[in-house]
PDB file of C-alpha atoms in Angstrom:
ATOM      1  CA  PRO M   4     131.109 103.046  -8.520  1.00 63.00           C
ATOM      2  CA  PRO M   5     128.627 100.841  -7.007  1.00 59.00           C
ATOM      3  CA  PRO M   6     128.780  99.460  -3.612  1.00 56.00           C
ATOM      4  CA  ALA M   7     129.851  96.168  -3.296  1.00 57.00           C
ATOM      5  CA  ALA M   8     127.209  93.531  -3.001  1.00 58.00           C
ATOM      6  CA  PRO M   9     127.057  91.577   0.419  1.00 59.00           C
ATOM      7  CA  ALA M  10     128.471  88.025   0.563  1.00 72.00           C
ATOM      8  CA  LEU M  11     125.966  85.380   0.544  1.00 85.00           C
ATOM      9  CA  VAL M  12     125.575  83.566   3.829  1.00 88.00           C
ATOM     10  CA  LEU M  13     124.640  80.280   4.141  1.00 89.00           C
ATOM     11  CA  LEU M  14     124.812  77.270   6.193  1.00 90.00           C
ATOM     12  CA  VAL M  15     127.167  73.714   5.415  1.00 93.00           C
ATOM     13  CA  ARG M  16     125.773  70.625   7.206  1.00 93.00           C
ATOM     14  CA  ARG M  17     126.856  67.410   7.768  1.00 90.00           C
ATOM     15  CA  MET M  18     124.361  64.626   6.507  1.00 85.00           C
ATOM     16  CA  THR M  19     123.468  63.781  10.258  1.00 86.00           C
ATOM     17  CA  GLY M  20     121.942  67.121  10.356  1.00 87.00           C
ATOM     18  CA  ASP M  21     124.730  69.038  12.420  1.00 91.00           C
ATOM     19  CA  CYS M  22     125.993  72.208  11.345  1.00 92.00           C
ATOM     20  CA  VAL M  23     129.271  72.721  10.339  1.00 93.00           C
ATOM     21  CA  GLY M  24     129.254  76.911  10.219  1.00 93.00           C
ATOM     22  CA  GLU M  25     127.872  79.518   8.617  1.00 93.00           C
ATOM     23  CA  PHE M  26     129.716  81.220   6.209  1.00 92.00           C
ATOM     24  CA  ALA M  27     129.535  84.383   4.542  1.00 90.00           C
ATOM     25  CA  VAL M  28     130.651  83.646   0.732  1.00 90.00           C
ATOM     26  CA  PRO M  29     132.094  86.471  -1.605  1.00 92.00           C
ATOM     27  CA  ASP M  30     130.646  85.706  -5.228  1.00 90.00           C
ATOM     28  CA  ASP M  31     134.467  84.840  -6.033  1.00 92.00           C
ATOM     29  CA  LEU M  32     134.914  81.852  -3.591  1.00 93.00           C
ATOM     30  CA  THR M  33     135.527  78.177  -5.393  1.00 94.00           C
ATOM     31  CA  GLY M  34     134.630  74.962  -4.225  1.00 93.00           C
ATOM     32  CA  ILE M  35     137.785  74.303  -3.103  1.00 92.00           C
ATOM     33  CA  ALA M  36     138.017  77.520  -1.116  1.00 94.00           C
ATOM     34  CA  LEU M  37     134.778  76.682   0.931  1.00 94.00           C
ATOM     35  CA  LYS M  38     136.298  73.244   1.374  1.00 92.00           C
ATOM     36  CA  ARG M  39     139.010  74.993   3.052  1.00 93.00           C
ATOM     37  CA  LEU M  40     136.973  77.111   5.457  1.00 94.00           C
ATOM     38  CA  VAL M  41     134.756  73.881   6.370  1.00 94.00           C
ATOM     39  CA  HIS M  42     137.694  71.749   7.272  1.00 91.00           C
ATOM     40  CA  ALA M  43     139.194  74.863   9.334  1.00 93.00           C
ATOM     41  CA  ALA M  44     135.711  74.791  10.909  1.00 93.00           C
ATOM     42  CA  GLY M  45     135.965  71.352  12.253  1.00 89.00           C
ATOM     43  CA  GLY M  46     134.932  69.597   9.068  1.00 87.00           C
ATOM     44  CA  ALA M  47     136.485  66.686   7.191  1.00 83.00           C
ATOM     45  CA  PRO M  48     139.682  67.736   5.329  1.00 81.00           C
ATOM     46  CA  PRO M  49     139.094  68.931   1.874  1.00 83.00           C
ATOM     47  CA  SER M  50     140.873  65.947   0.003  1.00 74.00           C
ATOM     48  CA  GLU M  51     137.816  63.940   1.818  1.00 78.00           C
ATOM     49  CA  ASN M  52     135.002  66.293   1.367  1.00 85.00           C
ATOM     50  CA  LYS M  53     132.027  66.520  -1.107  1.00 89.00           C
ATOM     51  CA  LEU M  54     129.746  69.728  -0.909  1.00 93.00           C
ATOM     52  CA  VAL M  55     126.199  69.065  -2.211  1.00 93.00           C
ATOM     53  CA  VAL M  56     124.623  71.834  -3.373  1.00 92.00           C
ATOM     54  CA  GLY M  57     120.590  71.190  -4.106  1.00 87.00           C
ATOM     55  CA  HIS M  58     120.728  68.123  -6.447  1.00 87.00           C
ATOM     56  CA  ARG M  59     124.395  68.437  -7.717  1.00 90.00           C
ATOM     57  CA  ILE M  60     128.111  68.225  -6.272  1.00 91.00           C
ATOM     58  CA  LEU M  61     130.196  71.379  -5.979  1.00 92.00           C
ATOM     59  CA  GLN M  62     133.045  70.854  -7.990  1.00 91.00           C
ATOM     60  CA  ASP M  63     136.430  72.589  -6.848  1.00 89.00           C
ATOM     61  CA  SER M  64     136.536  75.078  -9.754  1.00 92.00           C
ATOM     62  CA  ASP M  65     132.706  76.127  -9.276  1.00 94.00           C
ATOM     63  CA  LEU M  66     131.854  79.649  -8.033  1.00 94.00           C
ATOM     64  CA  VAL M  67     130.122  78.843  -4.544  1.00 94.00           C
ATOM     65  CA  ALA M  68     127.841  81.728  -4.988  1.00 92.00           C
ATOM     66  CA  ALA M  69     126.591  80.875  -8.322  1.00 92.00           C
ATOM     67  CA  ALA M  70     126.293  76.886  -7.738  1.00 92.00           C
ATOM     68  CA  VAL M  71     123.862  78.203  -4.729  1.00 91.00           C
ATOM     69  CA  ARG M  72     121.527  80.802  -6.299  1.00 90.00           C
ATOM     70  CA  GLU M  73     121.247  78.181  -9.107  1.00 89.00           C
ATOM     71  CA  GLY M  74     120.051  75.629  -6.840  1.00 85.00           C
ATOM     72  CA  GLY M  75     117.841  77.863  -4.825  1.00 84.00           C
ATOM     73  CA  CYS M  76     118.832  76.887  -1.164  1.00 83.00           C
ATOM     74  CA  LYS M  77     121.234  78.372   1.204  1.00 84.00           C
ATOM     75  CA  MET M  78     122.099  75.311   2.407  1.00 88.00           C
ATOM     76  CA  ILE M  79     124.927  72.685   1.340  1.00 92.00           C
ATOM     77  CA  PHE M  80     125.525  69.211   2.795  1.00 92.00           C
ATOM     78  CA  SER M  81     129.079  68.058   3.450  1.00 92.00           C
ATOM     79  CA  VAL M  82     129.590  64.216   2.928  1.00 89.00           C
ATOM     80  CA  SER M  83     132.751  62.787   4.370  1.00 82.00           C
ATOM     81  CA  LEU M  84     134.808  60.598   1.720  1.00 73.00           C
ATOM     82  CA  LYS M  85     137.439  58.059   2.915  1.00 67.00           C
ATOM     83  CA  GLY M  86     140.229  59.326   0.869  1.00 64.00           C
ATOM     84  CA  CYS M  87     143.068  56.950  -0.286  1.00 70.00           C
ATOM     85  CA  PRO M  88     145.699  56.587   2.190  1.00 68.00           C
ATOM     86  CA  SER M  89     148.516  57.271  -0.603  1.00 72.00           C
ATOM     87  CA  CYS M  90     146.523  59.921  -2.201  1.00 72.00           C
ATOM     88  CA  ASP M  91     144.884  61.933   0.177  1.00 66.00           C
ATOM     89  CA  GLY M  92     142.874  62.591  -2.141  1.00 67.00           C
ATOM     90  CA  PRO M  93     141.238  61.638  -5.467  1.00 76.00           C
ATOM     91  CA  CYS M  94     142.693  58.532  -7.303  1.00 84.00           C
ATOM     92  CA  SER M  95     143.599  57.863 -10.639  1.00 89.00           C
ATOM     93  CA  CYS M  96     144.722  54.676 -12.850  1.00 93.00           C
ATOM     94  CA  SER M  97     147.890  54.484 -14.783  1.00 93.00           C
ATOM     95  CA  LEU M  98     146.920  51.954 -16.820  1.00 95.00           C
ATOM     96  CA  CYS M  99     143.752  54.032 -18.919  1.00 94.00           C
ATOM     97  CA  GLY M 100     144.255  57.434 -17.646  1.00 89.00           C
ATOM     98  CA  CYS M 101     140.992  57.823 -16.695  1.00 90.00           C
ATOM     99  CA  ARG M 102     139.995  61.142 -14.917  1.00 87.00           C
ATOM    100  CA  PRO M 103     140.931  60.765 -10.982  1.00 85.00           C
ATOM    101  CA  ASP M 104     138.016  60.337  -8.918  1.00 81.00           C
ATOM    102  CA  TYR M 105     136.979  59.084  -5.276  1.00 74.00           C
ATOM    103  CA  GLY M 106     136.048  55.323  -5.555  1.00 77.00           C
ATOM    104  CA  LEU M 107     138.144  54.933  -8.825  1.00 86.00           C
ATOM    105  CA  ILE M 108     140.097  52.006  -7.301  1.00 88.00           C
ATOM    106  CA  ASP M 109     138.396  49.905  -5.241  1.00 86.00           C
ATOM    107  CA  TYR M 110     139.939  47.700  -2.366  1.00 85.00           C
ATOM    108  CA  TYR M 111     140.861  44.846  -4.321  1.00 90.00           C
ATOM    109  CA  GLY M 112     142.794  47.695  -6.744  1.00 92.00           C
ATOM    110  CA  VAL M 113     140.505  47.167  -9.749  1.00 93.00           C
ATOM    111  CA  CYS M 114     139.801  50.442 -11.385  1.00 94.00           C
ATOM    112  CA  ARG M 115     136.387  51.563 -12.339  1.00 92.00           C
ATOM    113  CA  GLY M 116     137.244  52.840 -15.408  1.00 93.00           C
ATOM    114  CA  CYS M 117     139.159  49.964 -17.249  1.00 96.00           C
ATOM    115  CA  GLY M 118     138.736  46.791 -14.581  1.00 95.00           C
ATOM    116  CA  LYS M 119     142.267  46.119 -14.331  1.00 95.00           C
ATOM    117  CA  CYS M 120     144.131  45.789 -11.187  1.00 94.00           C
ATOM    118  CA  GLY M 121     147.621  47.254 -10.780  1.00 91.00           C
ATOM    119  CA  GLY M 122     147.529  51.181 -12.264  1.00 92.00           C
ATOM    120  CA  HIS M 123     147.742  52.331  -8.898  1.00 92.00           C
ATOM    121  CA  ALA M 124     150.106  51.995  -5.694  1.00 91.00           C
ATOM    122  CA  SER M 125     148.868  51.877  -2.233  1.00 88.00           C
ATOM    123  CA  LYS M 126     152.023  52.856  -0.246  1.00 89.00           C
ATOM    124  CA  CYS M 127     153.043  51.700   3.044  1.00 90.00           C
ATOM    125  CA  LYS M 128     153.670  54.803   5.303  1.00 87.00           C
ATOM    126  CA  PHE M 129     155.881  52.786   7.267  1.00 91.00           C
ATOM    127  CA  CYS M 130     158.210  51.501   5.047  1.00 93.00           C
ATOM    128  CA  ALA M 131     159.135  51.786   1.503  1.00 93.00           C
ATOM    129  CA  GLN M 132     156.682  49.088   0.035  1.00 95.00           C
ATOM    130  CA  ALA M 133     153.842  49.705  -2.396  1.00 93.00           C
ATOM    131  CA  PHE M 134     151.341  47.474  -3.372  1.00 93.00           C
ATOM    132  CA  PRO M 135     148.517  47.150  -6.133  1.00 93.00           C
ATOM    133  CA  SER M 136     145.454  47.270  -3.669  1.00 91.00           C
ATOM    134  CA  LEU M 137     144.665  48.562  -0.291  1.00 87.00           C
ATOM    135  CA  CYS M 138     143.470  45.036   0.951  1.00 88.00           C
ATOM    136  CA  ALA M 139     147.380  43.838   0.161  1.00 92.00           C
ATOM    137  CA  LEU M 140     148.414  47.041   1.902  1.00 91.00           C
ATOM    138  CA  ASP M 141     146.303  46.349   4.767  1.00 88.00           C
ATOM    139  CA  THR M 142     147.303  42.912   5.094  1.00 90.00           C
ATOM    140  CA  HIS M 143     150.963  43.588   4.996  1.00 93.00           C
ATOM    141  CA  VAL M 144     150.629  46.056   7.990  1.00 91.00           C
ATOM    142  CA  ARG M 145     149.054  43.742   9.853  1.00 89.00           C
ATOM    143  CA  TYR M 146     151.444  41.130   9.914  1.00 93.00           C
ATOM    144  CA  THR M 147     154.458  43.385   9.388  1.00 94.00           C
ATOM    145  CA  HIS M 148     153.886  46.610  11.201  1.00 93.00           C
ATOM    146  CA  CYS M 149     151.949  44.582  14.081  1.00 90.00           C
ATOM    147  CA  ASN M 150     152.949  47.203  16.555  1.00 90.00           C
ATOM    148  CA  GLU M 151     151.492  50.139  14.470  1.00 86.00           C
ATOM    149  CA  PHE M 152     148.511  47.726  13.587  1.00 82.00           C
ATOM    150  CA  ALA M 153     147.731  46.941  17.148  1.00 83.00           C
ATOM    151  CA  THR M 154     148.093  50.308  18.692  1.00 82.00           C
ATOM    152  CA  GLY M 155     145.772  52.313  16.626  1.00 76.00           C
ATOM    153  CA  MET M 156     148.022  53.864  13.918  1.00 78.00           C
ATOM    154  CA  TRP M 157     146.367  52.112  11.257  1.00 78.00           C
ATOM    155  CA  ASN M 158     142.923  52.389   9.738  1.00 73.00           C
ATOM    156  CA  THR M 159     141.631  49.036  10.429  1.00 71.00           C
ATOM    157  CA  ALA M 160     138.065  49.353   9.174  1.00 74.00           C
ATOM    158  CA  ARG M 161     138.829  48.585   5.499  1.00 73.00           C
ATOM    159  CA  LEU M 162     140.098  44.938   6.597  1.00 72.00           C
ATOM    160  CA  ASP M 163     137.545  44.327   9.066  1.00 77.00           C
ATOM    161  CA  ASP M 164     134.975  45.051   6.771  1.00 75.00           C
ATOM    162  CA  HIS M 165     136.477  42.403   3.975  1.00 72.00           C
ATOM    163  CA  ARG M 166     136.989  39.852   6.428  1.00 77.00           C
ATOM    164  CA  ARG M 167     133.340  39.999   7.764  1.00 80.00           C
ATOM    165  CA  LYS M 168     132.319  39.766   3.748  1.00 78.00           C
ATOM    166  CA  GLN M 169     134.653  36.632   3.730  1.00 78.00           C
ATOM    167  CA  SER M 170     133.106  34.582   6.430  1.00 73.00           C
TER     168      SER M 170
END
């Protein structure tokens, strides 16, 4: 039998240019498997990471080596996205059934696909309540779970940004 092809060695960098790591990539490694390796090396969790190869986003099922060879560059950029605190990944809309995607449901609960609010539940991790938007959830946590909010156990950046836009 012919000898196995050597693994492709590539760099993964953050958008700031910082190197996340150098990875030996076999031909059968998928995008999701590389996201897990990137996370183990100190990068973003797989659910909050988009890998950019050349001019396209690597899909979870894509073969990394083939995509890198097609793109012509042995460097991949890791773009961190803020994941949904309820889904821990791409959101979906129960009203229109569109394909799950990051940023599908905006801060106010409106679906990019159908333009309606109410097709996604933002669940509170401190109690059993759910809300139709992250705005409603953030407001609930701020005023109902004051200690958790004040001690930094909750992401306050979204609500702060919303309040700045309202001023």
